[in-house]
Tab-separated table of C-alpha atoms and ligand atoms in Angstrom:
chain	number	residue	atom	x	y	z
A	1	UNK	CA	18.632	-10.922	-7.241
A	2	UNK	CA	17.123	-8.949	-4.728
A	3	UNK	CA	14.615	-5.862	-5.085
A	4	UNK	CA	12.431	-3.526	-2.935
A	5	UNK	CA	10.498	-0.654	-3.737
A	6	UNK	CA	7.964	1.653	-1.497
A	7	UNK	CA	5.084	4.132	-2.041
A	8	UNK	CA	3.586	6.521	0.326
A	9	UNK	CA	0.677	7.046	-1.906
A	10	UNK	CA	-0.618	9.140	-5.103
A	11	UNK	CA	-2.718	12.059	-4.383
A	12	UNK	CA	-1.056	15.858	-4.183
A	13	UNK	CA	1.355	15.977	-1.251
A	14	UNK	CA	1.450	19.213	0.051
A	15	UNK	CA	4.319	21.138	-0.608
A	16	UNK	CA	5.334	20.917	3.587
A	17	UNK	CA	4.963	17.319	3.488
A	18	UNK	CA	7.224	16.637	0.486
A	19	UNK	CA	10.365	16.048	3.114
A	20	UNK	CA	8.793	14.078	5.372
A	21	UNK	CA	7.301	11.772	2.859
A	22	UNK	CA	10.572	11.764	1.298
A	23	UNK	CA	12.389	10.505	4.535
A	24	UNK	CA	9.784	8.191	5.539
A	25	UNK	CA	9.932	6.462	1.995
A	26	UNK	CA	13.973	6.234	2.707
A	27	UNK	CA	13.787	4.885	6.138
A	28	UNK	CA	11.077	2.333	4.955
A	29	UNK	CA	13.298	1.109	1.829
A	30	UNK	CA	16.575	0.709	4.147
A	31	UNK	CA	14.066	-1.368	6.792
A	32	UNK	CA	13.205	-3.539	3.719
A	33	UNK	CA	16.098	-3.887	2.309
A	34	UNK	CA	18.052	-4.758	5.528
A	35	UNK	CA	15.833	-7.834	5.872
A	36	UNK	CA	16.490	-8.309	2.333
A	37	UNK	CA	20.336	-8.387	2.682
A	38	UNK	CA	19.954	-10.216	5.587
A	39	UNK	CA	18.536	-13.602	3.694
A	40	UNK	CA	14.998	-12.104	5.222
A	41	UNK	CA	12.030	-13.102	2.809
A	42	UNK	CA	10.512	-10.657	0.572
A	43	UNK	CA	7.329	-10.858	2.600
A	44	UNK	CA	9.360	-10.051	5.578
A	45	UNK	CA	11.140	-7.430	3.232
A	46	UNK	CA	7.511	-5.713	2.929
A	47	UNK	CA	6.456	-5.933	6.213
A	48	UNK	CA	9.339	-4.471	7.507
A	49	UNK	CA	8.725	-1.506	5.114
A	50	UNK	CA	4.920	-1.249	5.448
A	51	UNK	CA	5.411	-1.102	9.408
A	52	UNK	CA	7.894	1.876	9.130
A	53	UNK	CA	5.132	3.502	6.880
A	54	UNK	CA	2.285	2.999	9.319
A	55	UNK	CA	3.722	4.277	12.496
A	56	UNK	CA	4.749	7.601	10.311
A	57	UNK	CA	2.386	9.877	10.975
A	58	UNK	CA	2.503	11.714	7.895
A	59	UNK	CA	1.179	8.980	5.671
A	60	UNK	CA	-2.259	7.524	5.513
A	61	UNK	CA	-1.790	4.021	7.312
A	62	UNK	CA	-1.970	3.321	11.160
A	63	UNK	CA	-1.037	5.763	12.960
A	64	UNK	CA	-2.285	9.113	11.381
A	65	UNK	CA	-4.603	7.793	8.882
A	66	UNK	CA	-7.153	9.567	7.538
A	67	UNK	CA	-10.797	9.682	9.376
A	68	UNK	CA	-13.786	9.014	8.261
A	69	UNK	CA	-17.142	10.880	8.289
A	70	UNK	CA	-17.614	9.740	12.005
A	71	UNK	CA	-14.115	11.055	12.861
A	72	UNK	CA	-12.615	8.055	13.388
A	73	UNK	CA	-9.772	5.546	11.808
A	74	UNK	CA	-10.523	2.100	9.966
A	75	UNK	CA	-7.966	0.376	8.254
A	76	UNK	CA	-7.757	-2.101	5.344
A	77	UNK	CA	-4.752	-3.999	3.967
A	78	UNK	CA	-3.455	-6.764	2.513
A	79	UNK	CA	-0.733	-8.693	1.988
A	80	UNK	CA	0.464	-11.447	-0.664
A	81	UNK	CA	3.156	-13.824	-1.415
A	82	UNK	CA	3.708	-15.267	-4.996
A	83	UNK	CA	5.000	-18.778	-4.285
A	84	UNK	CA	2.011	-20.133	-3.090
A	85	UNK	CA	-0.440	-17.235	-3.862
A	86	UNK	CA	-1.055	-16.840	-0.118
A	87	UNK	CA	-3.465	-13.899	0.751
A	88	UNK	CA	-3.608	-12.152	4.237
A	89	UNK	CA	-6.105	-9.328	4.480
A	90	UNK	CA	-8.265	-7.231	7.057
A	91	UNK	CA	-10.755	-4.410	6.780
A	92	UNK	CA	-11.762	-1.715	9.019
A	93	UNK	CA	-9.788	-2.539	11.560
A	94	UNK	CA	-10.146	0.265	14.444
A	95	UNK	CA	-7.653	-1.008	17.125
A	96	UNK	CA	-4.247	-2.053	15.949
A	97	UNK	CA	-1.710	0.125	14.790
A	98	UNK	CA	-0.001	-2.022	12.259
A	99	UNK	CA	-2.692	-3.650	10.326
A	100	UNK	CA	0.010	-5.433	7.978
A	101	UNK	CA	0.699	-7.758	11.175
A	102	UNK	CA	-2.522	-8.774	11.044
A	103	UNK	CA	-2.443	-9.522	7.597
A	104	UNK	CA	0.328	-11.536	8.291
A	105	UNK	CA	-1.277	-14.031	10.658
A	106	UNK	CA	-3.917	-14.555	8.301
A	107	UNK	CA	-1.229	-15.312	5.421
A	108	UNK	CA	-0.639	-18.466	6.905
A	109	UNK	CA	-4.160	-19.095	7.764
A	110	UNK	CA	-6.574	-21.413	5.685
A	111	UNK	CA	-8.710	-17.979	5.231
A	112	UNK	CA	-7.926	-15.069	3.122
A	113	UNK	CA	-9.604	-12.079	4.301
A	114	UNK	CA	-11.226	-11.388	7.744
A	115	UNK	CA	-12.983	-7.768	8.606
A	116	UNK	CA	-13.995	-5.519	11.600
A	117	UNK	CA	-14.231	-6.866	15.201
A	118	UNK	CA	-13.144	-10.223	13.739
A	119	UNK	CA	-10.052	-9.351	12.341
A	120	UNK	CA	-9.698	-7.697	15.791
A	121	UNK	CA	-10.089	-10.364	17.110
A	122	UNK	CA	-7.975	-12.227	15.685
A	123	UNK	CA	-5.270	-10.096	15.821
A	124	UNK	CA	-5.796	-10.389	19.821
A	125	UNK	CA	-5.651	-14.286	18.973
A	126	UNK	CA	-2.340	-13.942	17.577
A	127	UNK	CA	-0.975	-11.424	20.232
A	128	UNK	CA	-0.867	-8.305	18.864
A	129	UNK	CA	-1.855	-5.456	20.975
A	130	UNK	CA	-4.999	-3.571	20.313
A	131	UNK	CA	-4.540	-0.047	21.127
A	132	UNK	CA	-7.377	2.761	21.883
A	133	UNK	CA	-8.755	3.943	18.628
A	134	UNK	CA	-8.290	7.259	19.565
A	135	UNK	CA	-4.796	7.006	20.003
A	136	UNK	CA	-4.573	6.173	16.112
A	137	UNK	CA	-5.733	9.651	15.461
A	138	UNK	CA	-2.815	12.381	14.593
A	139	UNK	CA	-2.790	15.924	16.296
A	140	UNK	CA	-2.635	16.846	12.053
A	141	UNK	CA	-5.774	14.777	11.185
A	142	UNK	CA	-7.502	15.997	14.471
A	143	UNK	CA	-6.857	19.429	13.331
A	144	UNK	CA	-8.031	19.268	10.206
A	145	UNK	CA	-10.837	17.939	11.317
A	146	UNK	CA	-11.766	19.941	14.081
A	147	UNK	CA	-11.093	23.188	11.479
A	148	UNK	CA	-13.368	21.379	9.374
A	149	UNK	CA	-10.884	22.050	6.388
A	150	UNK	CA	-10.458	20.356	3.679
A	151	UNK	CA	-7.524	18.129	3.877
A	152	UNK	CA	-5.063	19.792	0.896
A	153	UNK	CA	-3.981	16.224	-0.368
A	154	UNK	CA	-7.465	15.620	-0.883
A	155	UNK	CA	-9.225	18.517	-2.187
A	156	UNK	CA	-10.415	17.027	-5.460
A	157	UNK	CA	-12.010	13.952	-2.563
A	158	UNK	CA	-8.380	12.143	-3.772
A	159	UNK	CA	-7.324	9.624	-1.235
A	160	UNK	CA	-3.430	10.092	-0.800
A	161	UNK	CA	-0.414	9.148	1.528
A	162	UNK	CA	-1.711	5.660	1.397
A	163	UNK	CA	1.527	2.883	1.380
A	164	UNK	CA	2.597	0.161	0.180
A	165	UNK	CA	5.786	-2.482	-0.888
A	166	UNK	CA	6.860	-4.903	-3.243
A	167	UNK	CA	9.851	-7.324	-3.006
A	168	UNK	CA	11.934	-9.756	-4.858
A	169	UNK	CA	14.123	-12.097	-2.723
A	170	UNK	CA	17.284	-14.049	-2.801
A	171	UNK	CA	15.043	-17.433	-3.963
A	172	UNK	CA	13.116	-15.675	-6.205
A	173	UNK	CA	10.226	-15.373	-3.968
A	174	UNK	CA	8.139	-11.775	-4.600
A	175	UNK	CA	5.832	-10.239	-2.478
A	176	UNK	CA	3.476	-7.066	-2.150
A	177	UNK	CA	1.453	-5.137	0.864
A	178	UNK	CA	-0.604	-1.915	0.646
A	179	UNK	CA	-1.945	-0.247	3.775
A	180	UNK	CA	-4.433	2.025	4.173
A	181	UNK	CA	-7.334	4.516	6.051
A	182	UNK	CA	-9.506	4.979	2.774
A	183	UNK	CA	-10.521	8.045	1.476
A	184	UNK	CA	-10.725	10.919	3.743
A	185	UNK	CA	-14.600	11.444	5.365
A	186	UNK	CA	-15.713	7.597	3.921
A	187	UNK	CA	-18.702	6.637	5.035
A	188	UNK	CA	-17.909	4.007	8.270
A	189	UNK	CA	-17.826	0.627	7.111
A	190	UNK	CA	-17.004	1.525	3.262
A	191	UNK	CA	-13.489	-0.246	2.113
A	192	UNK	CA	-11.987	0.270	-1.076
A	193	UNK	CA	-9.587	-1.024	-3.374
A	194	UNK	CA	-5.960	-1.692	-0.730
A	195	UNK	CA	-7.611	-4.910	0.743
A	196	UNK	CA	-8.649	-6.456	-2.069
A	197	UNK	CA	-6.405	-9.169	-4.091
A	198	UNK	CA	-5.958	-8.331	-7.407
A	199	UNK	CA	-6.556	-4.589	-6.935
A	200	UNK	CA	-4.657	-2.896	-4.592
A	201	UNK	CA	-2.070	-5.579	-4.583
A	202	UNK	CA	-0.806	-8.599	-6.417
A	203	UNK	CA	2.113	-10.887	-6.519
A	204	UNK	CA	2.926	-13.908	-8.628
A	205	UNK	CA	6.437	-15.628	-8.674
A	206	UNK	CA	5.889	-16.113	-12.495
A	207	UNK	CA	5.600	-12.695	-13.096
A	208	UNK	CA	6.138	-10.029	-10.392
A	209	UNK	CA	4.803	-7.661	-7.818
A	210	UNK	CA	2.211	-4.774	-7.899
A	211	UNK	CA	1.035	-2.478	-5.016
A	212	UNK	CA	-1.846	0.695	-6.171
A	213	UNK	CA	-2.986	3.557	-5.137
A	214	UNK	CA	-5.217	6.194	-5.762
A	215	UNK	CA	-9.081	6.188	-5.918
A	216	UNK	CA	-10.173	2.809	-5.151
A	217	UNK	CA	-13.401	2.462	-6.392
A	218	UNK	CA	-11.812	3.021	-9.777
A	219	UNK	CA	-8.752	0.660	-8.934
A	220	UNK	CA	-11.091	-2.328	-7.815
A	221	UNK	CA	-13.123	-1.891	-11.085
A	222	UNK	CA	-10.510	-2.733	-13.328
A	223	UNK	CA	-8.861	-5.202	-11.148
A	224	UNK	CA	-5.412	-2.641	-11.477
A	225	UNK	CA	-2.794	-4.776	-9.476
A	226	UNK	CA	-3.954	-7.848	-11.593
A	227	UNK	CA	-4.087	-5.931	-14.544
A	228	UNK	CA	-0.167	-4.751	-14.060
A	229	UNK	CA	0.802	-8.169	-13.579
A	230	UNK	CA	-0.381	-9.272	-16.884
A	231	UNK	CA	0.986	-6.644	-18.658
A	232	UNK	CA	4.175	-8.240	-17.502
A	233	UNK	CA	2.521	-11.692	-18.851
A	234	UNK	CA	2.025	-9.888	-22.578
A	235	UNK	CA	5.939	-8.987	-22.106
A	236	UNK	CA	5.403	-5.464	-21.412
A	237	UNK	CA	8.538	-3.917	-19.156
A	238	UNK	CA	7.338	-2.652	-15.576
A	239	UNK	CA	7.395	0.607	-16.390
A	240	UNK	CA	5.037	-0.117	-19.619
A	241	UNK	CA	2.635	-2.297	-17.226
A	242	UNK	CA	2.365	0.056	-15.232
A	243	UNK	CA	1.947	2.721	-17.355
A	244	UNK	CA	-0.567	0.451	-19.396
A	245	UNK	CA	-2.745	0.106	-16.558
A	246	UNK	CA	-3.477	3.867	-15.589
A	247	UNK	CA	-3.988	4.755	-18.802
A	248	UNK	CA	-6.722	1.778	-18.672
A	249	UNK	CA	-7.747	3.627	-15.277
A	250	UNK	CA	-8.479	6.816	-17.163
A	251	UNK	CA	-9.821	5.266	-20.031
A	252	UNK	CA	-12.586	2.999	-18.330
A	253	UNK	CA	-13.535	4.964	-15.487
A	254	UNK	CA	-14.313	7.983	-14.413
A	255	UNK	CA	-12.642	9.834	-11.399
A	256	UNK	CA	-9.761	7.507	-12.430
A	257	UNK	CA	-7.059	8.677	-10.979
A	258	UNK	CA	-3.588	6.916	-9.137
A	259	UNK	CA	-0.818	4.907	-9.184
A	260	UNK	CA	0.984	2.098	-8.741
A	261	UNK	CA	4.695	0.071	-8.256
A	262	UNK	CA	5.659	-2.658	-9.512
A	263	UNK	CA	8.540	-5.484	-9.988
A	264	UNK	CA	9.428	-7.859	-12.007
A	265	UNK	CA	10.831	-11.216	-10.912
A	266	UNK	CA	14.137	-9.556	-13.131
A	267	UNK	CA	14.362	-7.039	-9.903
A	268	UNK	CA	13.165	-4.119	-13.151
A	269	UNK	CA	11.203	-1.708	-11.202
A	270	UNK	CA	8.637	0.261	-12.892
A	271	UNK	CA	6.076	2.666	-11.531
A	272	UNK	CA	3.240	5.069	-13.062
A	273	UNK	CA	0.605	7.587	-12.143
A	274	UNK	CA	-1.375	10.128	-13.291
A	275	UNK	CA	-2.269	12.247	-9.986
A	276	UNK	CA	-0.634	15.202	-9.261
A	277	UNK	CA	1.991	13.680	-6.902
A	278	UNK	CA	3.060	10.118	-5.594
A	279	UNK	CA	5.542	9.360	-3.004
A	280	UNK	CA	8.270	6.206	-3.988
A	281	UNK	CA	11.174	4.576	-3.869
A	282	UNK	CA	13.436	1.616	-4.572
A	283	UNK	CA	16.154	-0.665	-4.743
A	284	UNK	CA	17.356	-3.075	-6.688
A	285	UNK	CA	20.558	-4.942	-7.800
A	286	UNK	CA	19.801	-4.375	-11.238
A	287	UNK	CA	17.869	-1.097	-11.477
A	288	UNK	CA	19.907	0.817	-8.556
A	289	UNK	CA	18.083	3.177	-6.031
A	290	UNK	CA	16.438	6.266	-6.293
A	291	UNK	CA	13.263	8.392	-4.621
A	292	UNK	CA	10.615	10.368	-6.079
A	293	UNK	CA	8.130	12.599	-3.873
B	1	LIG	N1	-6.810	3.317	-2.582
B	1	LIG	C1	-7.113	3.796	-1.258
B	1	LIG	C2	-8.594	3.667	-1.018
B	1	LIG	O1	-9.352	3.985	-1.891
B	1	LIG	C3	-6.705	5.192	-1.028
B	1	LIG	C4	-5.331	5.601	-1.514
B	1	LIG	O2	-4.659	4.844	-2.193
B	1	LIG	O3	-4.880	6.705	-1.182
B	1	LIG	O4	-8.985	3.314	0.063
């Protein structure tokens, strides 16, 4: 059985946007799910999505991500495989466009998590080019800032366009990524719920996959990738995990709002939020395809 699905993140896409979120999504969920159909590995299945994602510049990951207060990009993702529980993640990252690749050197390294200049480094370690900083920086996001508008997706302070990917493969093997900039104007330095196991992404081969979005402080503080996955423990279906867990969001925290995907190891996709908008996709065997912007 074999399963992909995609987010470009909850938040309130403006209405301009909706087709270009709508076709990135697409073009990401064919990238995974050629890998997919090609005996590829669901962690290559989410890579190959999460790439497409972060080189669009109309979502919130590499290229085009959101700046913060200095007026400049720093990433976080992270990236997890459920045979093993293997854990690849970096934090603000300034000078590599795909983050995820990172994230997938350090999946196979002894560590888990590496941040700033180190996880620069070693991306350069593993080969992956840094690029300028600036050149991470969209002509939209430049804009914006140099209008000193408020970014529409964000007006409520809403993070939004971040991405992510879950996968189920041919062996049974799941896997999840999320990519991010953070919250639009973040302080420098602050990271939020996308690199963090457990929050912004999860992925057990007992139960499923989970990749969030949304306000991270809230996410991390109930532990809302984690918390899908055991709804799928208790026997809940995906779409009652998920929908489990944002109402948890709402309930327990304040400013609690977002969304999330997630699979089971079935290929049943489910996904939830409760912001104004989120950006998605899938396919599966079993549940068919389908995209929602
Ligand atoms: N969760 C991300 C963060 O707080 C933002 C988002 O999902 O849009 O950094």
């Amino acid at each position: 059985m074999q399963a992909i699905a995609v987010h470009g993140g909850a938040g309130r896409i403006p209405e301009e946007l909706r087709p270009e979120h709508g076709e990135g999504i697409r073009i990401a969920l064919q990238a995974g799910r050629q890998v997919l159909t090609q005996e590829g590995s669901a962690v290559e299945a989410v890579m190959a999505a999460v790439v497409v994602l972060e080189d669009l510049p109309a979502f919130n990951a590499g290229y085009g991500a959101a700046l913060n207060s200095e007026g400049y990009v720093e990433l976080d993702a992270g990236l997890m495989e459920g045979r093993a529980l293997e854990i690849g993640a970096v934090a603000a990252i300034r000078d590599v466009q795909n983050p995820i690749r990172v994230c997938r050197v350090i999946l196979q390294a002894p560590q888990i998590f590496f941040s700033g200049a180190d996880a620069s480094r070693v991306a350069r370690e593993a080969g992956i080019e840094s690029v300028d900083p600036d050149s991470l920086i969209s002509p939209r996001r430049l804009k914006q800032r140099q209008s000193g508008a408020s970014i529409p997706a964000l007006d409520s302070g809403l993070a939004a366009d971040t991405v992510g990917a879950v996968a189920l493969d041919e062996k049974g093997d799941v896997a999840s990524a999320t990519s991010t900039g953070g919250m639009n104007d973040k302080p420098p330095g602050r990271v939020g719920d996308s690199p963090l196991p457990g929050c912004g992404y999860y992925a057990d081969n007992k139960w499923g996959a989970c990749s969030t979005t949304g306000w991270g402080e809230s996410l991390a503080r109930i532990l809302a990738a984690r918390r899908a996955i055991e709804g799928l423990e208790r026997g809940l279906s995906p779409s009652q995990a998920a929908r489990m867990t944002v109402d948890l969001l709402k309930e327990r925290v304040s400013e609690g709002e977002g969304g999330l995907i997630l699979l089971d190891c079935q290929g049943c996709f489910g996904a939830y939020f409760n912001s104004p908008t989120m950006s998605y996709g899938w396919w599966s065997e079993r549940d068919g395809e389908g995209v929602n912007t």
